[in-house]
Short mmCIF file of C-alpha atoms in Angstrom, two decimals:
data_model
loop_
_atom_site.label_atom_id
_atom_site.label_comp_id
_atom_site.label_asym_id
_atom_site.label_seq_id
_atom_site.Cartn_x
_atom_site.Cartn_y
_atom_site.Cartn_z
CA UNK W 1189 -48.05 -46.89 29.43
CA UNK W 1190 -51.81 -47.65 28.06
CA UNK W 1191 -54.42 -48.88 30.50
CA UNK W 1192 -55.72 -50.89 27.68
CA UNK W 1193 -54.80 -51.84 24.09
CA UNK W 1194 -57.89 -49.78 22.90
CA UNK W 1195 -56.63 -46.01 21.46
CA UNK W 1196 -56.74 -44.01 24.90
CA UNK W 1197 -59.52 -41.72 23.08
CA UNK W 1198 -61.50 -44.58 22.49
CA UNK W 1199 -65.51 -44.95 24.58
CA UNK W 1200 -64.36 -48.61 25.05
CA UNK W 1201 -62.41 -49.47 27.86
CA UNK W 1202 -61.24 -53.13 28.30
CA UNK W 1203 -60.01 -54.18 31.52
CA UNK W 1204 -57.90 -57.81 32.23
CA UNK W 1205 -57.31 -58.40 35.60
CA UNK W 1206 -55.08 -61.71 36.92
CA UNK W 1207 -56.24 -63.27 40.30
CA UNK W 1208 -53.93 -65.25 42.63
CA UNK W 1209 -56.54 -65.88 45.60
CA UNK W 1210 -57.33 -61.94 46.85
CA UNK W 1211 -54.56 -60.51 45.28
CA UNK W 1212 -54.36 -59.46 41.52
CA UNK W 1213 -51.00 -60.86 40.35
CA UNK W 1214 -51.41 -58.89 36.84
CA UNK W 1215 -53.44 -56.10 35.51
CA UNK W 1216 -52.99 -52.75 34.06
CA UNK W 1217 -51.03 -50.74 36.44
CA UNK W 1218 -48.95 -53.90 37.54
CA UNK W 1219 -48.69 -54.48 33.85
CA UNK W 1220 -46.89 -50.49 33.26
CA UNK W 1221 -44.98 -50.91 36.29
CA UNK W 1222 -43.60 -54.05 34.70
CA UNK W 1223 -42.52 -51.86 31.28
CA UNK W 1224 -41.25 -49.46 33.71
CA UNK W 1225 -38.46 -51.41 35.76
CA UNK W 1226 -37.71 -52.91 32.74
CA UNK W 1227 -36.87 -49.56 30.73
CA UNK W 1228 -35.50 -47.75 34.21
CA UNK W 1229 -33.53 -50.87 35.86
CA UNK W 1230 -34.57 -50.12 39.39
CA UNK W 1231 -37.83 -50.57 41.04
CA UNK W 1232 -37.29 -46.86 42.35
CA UNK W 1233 -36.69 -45.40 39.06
CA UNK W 1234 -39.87 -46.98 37.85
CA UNK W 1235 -42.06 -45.62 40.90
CA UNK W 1236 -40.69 -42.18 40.24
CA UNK W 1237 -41.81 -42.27 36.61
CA UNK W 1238 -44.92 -43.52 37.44
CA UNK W 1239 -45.49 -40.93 40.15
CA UNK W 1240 -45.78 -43.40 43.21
CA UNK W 1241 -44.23 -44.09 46.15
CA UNK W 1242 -41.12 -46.30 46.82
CA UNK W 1243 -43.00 -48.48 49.06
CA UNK W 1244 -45.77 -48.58 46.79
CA UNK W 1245 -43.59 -49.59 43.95
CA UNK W 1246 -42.39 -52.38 46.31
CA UNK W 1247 -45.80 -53.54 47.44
CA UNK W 1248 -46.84 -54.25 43.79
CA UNK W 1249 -43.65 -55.94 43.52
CA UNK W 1250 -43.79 -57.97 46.08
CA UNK W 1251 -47.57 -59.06 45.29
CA UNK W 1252 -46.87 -59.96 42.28
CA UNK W 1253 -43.30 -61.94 42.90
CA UNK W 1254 -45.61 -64.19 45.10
CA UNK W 1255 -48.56 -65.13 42.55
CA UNK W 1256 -46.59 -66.57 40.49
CA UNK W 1257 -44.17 -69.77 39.85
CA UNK W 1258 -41.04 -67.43 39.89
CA UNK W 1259 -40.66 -63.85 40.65
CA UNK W 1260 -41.27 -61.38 37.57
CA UNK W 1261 -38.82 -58.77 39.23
CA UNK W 1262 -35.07 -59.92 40.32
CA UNK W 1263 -33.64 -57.29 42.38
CA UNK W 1264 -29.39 -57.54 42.68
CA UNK W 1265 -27.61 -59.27 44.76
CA UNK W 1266 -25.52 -57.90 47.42
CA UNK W 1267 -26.23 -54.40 46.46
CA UNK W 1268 -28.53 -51.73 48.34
CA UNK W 1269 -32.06 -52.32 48.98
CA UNK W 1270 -32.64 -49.78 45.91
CA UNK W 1271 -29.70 -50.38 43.42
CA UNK W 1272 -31.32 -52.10 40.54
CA UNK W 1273 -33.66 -54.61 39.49
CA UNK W 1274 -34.76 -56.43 35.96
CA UNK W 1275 -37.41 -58.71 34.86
CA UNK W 1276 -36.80 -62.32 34.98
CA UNK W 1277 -37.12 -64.47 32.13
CA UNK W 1278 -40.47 -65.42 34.09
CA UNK W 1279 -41.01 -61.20 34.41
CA UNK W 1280 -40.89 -60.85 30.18
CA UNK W 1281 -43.20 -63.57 29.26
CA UNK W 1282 -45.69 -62.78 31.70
CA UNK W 1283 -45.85 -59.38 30.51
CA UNK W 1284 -45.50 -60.39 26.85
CA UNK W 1285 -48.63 -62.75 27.59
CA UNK W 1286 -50.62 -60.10 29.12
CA UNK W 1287 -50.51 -57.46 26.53
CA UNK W 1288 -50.99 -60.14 23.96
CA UNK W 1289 -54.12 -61.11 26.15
CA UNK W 1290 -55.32 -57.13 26.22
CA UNK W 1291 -54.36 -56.95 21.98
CA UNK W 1292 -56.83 -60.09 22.04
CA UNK W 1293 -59.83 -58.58 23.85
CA UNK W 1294 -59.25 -55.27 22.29
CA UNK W 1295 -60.04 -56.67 18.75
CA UNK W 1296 -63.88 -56.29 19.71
CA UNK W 1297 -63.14 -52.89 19.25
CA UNK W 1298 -63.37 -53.64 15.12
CA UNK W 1299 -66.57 -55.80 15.32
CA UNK W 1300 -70.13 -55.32 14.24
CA UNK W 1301 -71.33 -54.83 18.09
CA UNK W 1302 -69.13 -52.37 19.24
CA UNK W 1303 -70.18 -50.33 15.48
CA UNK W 1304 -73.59 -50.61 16.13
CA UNK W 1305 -72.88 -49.47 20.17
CA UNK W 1306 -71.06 -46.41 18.92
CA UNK W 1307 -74.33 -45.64 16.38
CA UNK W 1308 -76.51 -44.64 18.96
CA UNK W 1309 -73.89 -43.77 21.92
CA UNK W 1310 -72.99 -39.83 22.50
CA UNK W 1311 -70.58 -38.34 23.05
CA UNK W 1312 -71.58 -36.72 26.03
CA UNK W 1313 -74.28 -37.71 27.91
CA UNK W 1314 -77.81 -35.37 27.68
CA UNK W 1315 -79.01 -33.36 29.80
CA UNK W 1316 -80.88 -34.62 33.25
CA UNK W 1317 -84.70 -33.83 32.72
CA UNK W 1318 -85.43 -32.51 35.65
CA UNK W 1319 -89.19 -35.10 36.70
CA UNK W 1320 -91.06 -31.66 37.42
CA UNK W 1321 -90.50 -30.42 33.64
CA UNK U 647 -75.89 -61.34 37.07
CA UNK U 648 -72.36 -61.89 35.96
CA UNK U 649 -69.38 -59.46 36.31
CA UNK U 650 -68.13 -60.83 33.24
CA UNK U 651 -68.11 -63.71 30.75
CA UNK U 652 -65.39 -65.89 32.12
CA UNK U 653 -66.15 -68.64 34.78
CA UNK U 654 -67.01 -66.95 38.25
CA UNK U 655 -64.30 -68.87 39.82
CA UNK U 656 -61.45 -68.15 36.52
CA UNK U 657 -58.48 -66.31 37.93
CA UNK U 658 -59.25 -63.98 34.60
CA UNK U 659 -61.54 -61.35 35.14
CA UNK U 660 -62.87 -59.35 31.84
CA UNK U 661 -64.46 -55.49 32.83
CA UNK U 662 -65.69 -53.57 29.64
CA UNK U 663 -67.35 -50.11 30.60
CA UNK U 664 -68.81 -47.75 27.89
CA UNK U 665 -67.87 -44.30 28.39
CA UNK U 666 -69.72 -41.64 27.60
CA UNK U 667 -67.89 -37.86 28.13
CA UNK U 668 -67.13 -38.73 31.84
CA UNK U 669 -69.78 -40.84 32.50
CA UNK U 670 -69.97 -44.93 32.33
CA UNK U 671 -72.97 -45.15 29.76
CA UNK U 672 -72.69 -49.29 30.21
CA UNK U 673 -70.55 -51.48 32.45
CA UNK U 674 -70.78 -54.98 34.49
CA UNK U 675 -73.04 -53.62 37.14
CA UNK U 676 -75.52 -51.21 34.51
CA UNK U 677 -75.83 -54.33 32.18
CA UNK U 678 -77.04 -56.13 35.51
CA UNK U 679 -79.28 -53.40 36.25
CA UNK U 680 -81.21 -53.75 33.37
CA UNK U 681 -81.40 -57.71 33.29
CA UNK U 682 -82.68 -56.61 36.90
CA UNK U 683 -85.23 -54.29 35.69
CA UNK U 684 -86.51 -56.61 32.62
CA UNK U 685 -87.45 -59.40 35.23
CA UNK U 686 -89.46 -57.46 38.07
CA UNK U 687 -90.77 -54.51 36.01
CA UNK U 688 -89.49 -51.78 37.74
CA UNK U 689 -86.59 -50.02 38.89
CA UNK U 690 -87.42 -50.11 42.52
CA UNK U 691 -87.34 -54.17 42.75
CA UNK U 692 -84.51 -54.10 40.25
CA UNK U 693 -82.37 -52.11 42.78
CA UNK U 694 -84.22 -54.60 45.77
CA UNK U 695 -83.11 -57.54 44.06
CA UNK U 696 -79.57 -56.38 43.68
CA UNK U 697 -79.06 -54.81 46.88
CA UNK U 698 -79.26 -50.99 46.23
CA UNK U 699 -81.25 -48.35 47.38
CA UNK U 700 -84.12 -46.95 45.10
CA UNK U 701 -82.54 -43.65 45.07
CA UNK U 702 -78.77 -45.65 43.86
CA UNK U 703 -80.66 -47.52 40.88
CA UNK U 704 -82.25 -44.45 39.78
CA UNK U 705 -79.47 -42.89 39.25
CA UNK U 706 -78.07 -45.22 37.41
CA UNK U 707 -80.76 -45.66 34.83
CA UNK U 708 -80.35 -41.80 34.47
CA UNK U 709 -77.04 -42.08 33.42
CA UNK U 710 -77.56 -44.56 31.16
CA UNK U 711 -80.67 -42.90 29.54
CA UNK U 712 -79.23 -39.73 29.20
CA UNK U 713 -76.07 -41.54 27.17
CA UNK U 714 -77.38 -43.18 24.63
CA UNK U 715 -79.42 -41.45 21.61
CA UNK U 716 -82.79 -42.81 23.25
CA UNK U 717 -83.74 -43.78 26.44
CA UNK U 718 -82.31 -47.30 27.63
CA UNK U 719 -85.29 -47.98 30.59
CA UNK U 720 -88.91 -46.49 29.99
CA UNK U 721 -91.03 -45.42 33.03
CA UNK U 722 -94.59 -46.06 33.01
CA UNK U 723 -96.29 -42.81 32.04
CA UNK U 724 -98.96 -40.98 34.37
CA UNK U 725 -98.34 -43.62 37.04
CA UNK U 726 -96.33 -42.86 40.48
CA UNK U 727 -92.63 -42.79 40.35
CA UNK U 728 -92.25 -46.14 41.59
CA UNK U 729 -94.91 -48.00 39.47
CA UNK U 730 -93.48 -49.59 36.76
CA UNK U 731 -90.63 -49.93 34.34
CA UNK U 732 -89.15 -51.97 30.85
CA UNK U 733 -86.84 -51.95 28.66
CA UNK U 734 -87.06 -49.81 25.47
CA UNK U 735 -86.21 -51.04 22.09
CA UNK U 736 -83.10 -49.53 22.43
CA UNK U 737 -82.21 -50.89 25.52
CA UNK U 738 -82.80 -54.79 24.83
CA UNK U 739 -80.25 -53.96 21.87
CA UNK U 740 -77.98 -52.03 23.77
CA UNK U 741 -77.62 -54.75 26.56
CA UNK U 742 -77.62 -57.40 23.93
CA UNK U 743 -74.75 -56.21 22.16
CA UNK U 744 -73.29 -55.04 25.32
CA UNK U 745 -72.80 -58.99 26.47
CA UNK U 746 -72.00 -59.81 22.71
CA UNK U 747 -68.86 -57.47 23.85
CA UNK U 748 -68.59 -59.28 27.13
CA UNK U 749 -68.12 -62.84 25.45
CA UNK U 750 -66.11 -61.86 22.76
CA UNK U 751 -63.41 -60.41 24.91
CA UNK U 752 -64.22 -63.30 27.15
CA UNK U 753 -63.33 -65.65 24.63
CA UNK U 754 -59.41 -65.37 25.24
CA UNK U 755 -59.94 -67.32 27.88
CA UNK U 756 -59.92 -70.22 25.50
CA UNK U 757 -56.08 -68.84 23.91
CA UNK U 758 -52.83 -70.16 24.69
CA UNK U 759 -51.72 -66.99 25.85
CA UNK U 760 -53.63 -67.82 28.73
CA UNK U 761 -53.25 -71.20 29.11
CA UNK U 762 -49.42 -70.40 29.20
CA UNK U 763 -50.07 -68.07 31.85
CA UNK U 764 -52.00 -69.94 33.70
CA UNK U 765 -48.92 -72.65 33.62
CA UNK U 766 -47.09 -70.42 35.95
CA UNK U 767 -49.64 -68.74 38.29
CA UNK U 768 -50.08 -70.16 41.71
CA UNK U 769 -53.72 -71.15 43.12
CA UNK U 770 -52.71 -68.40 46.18
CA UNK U 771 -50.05 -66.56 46.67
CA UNK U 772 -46.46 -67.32 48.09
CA UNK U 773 -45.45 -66.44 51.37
CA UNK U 774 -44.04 -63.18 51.97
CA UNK U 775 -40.55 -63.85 52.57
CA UNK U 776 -39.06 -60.87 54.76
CA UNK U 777 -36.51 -59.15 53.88
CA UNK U 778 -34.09 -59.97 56.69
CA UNK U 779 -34.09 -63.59 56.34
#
């Protein structure tokens, strides 16, 4: 679960976001919630591994199952509001579109600008100099 | 003053911050700032121009000079607090290769991973359908 195809150590951090009107129908926390249904089968599962909410599982669900042409996440039929769900065919290649969209803006990470940022960026930032000194 | 490099009205939205320990050394709004700052010629009608407080901008230039290996935003010396600012060398090249980031990332706009995306995302989202029905 990587908020960004950058190493997570890296001092560049790319964000993609997908707009449907006001709502984001993919970005990076959609994106891992996506991987997670997938590898738990169950939209509970993947809240609990993620450390949210049922509901809020459901919410980003739901948001996204509207932005676009088909929903990403099926849940079962006939079964118990929480007894499984899987990505759609829709639900893969969205997500395999998205992180090939992140691997794409994360190349800048091995250009000449982002070397010559990292030449005069710290590591930490200096001190504040206090405007009395 | 762009948020990113994509279209204001794209459906893709492209955020690349700089971090520096926990602090953002450059991001949309800092690379703003100082486009801000280079036109009036001070921080104080940067942050007028854009909204913020004197106190809000000033802070934010002292995070971003205190980042970087020299100063991003010189004050005018011996003046008042308020009476001038520019741009240091480092600071034209920092913002310039800052947006060099900004449109290389932005340029996956023109990919077909995105044009395949954008084949299956609605203008707005769908209708909540309710559970019950």
């Amino acid at each position: 679960m990587t908020q960004n195809m950058t190493a997570p150590d890296s001092q560049l951090k790319i964000s993609i976001r997908i707009l449907c009107g006001d709502e984001v129908a993919m970005g990076p926390g959609k994106a891992d919630l996506l991987d997670a249904i997938a590898r738990n089968g169950s939209i509970s599962g993947a809240g609990r591994a993620m450390g949210m909410s049922y509901r809020r599982a459901w919410l980003l669900v739901d948001a996204m199952n509207r932005c676009w042409a088909q929903p990403l996440v099926e849940t079962m039929a006939g079964g118990a509001a929480r007894s499984g769900a899987q990505l759609s065919n829709t639900g893969h290649a969205v997500l395999a579109q998205y992180r090939a969209l992140q691997a794409g803006a994360g190349a800048i990470d091995q250009g000449p600008d982002w070397r010559a940022l990292q030449s005069v960026l710290r590591p930490a930032p200096h001190n504040r100099q206090h405007e009395q000194e």
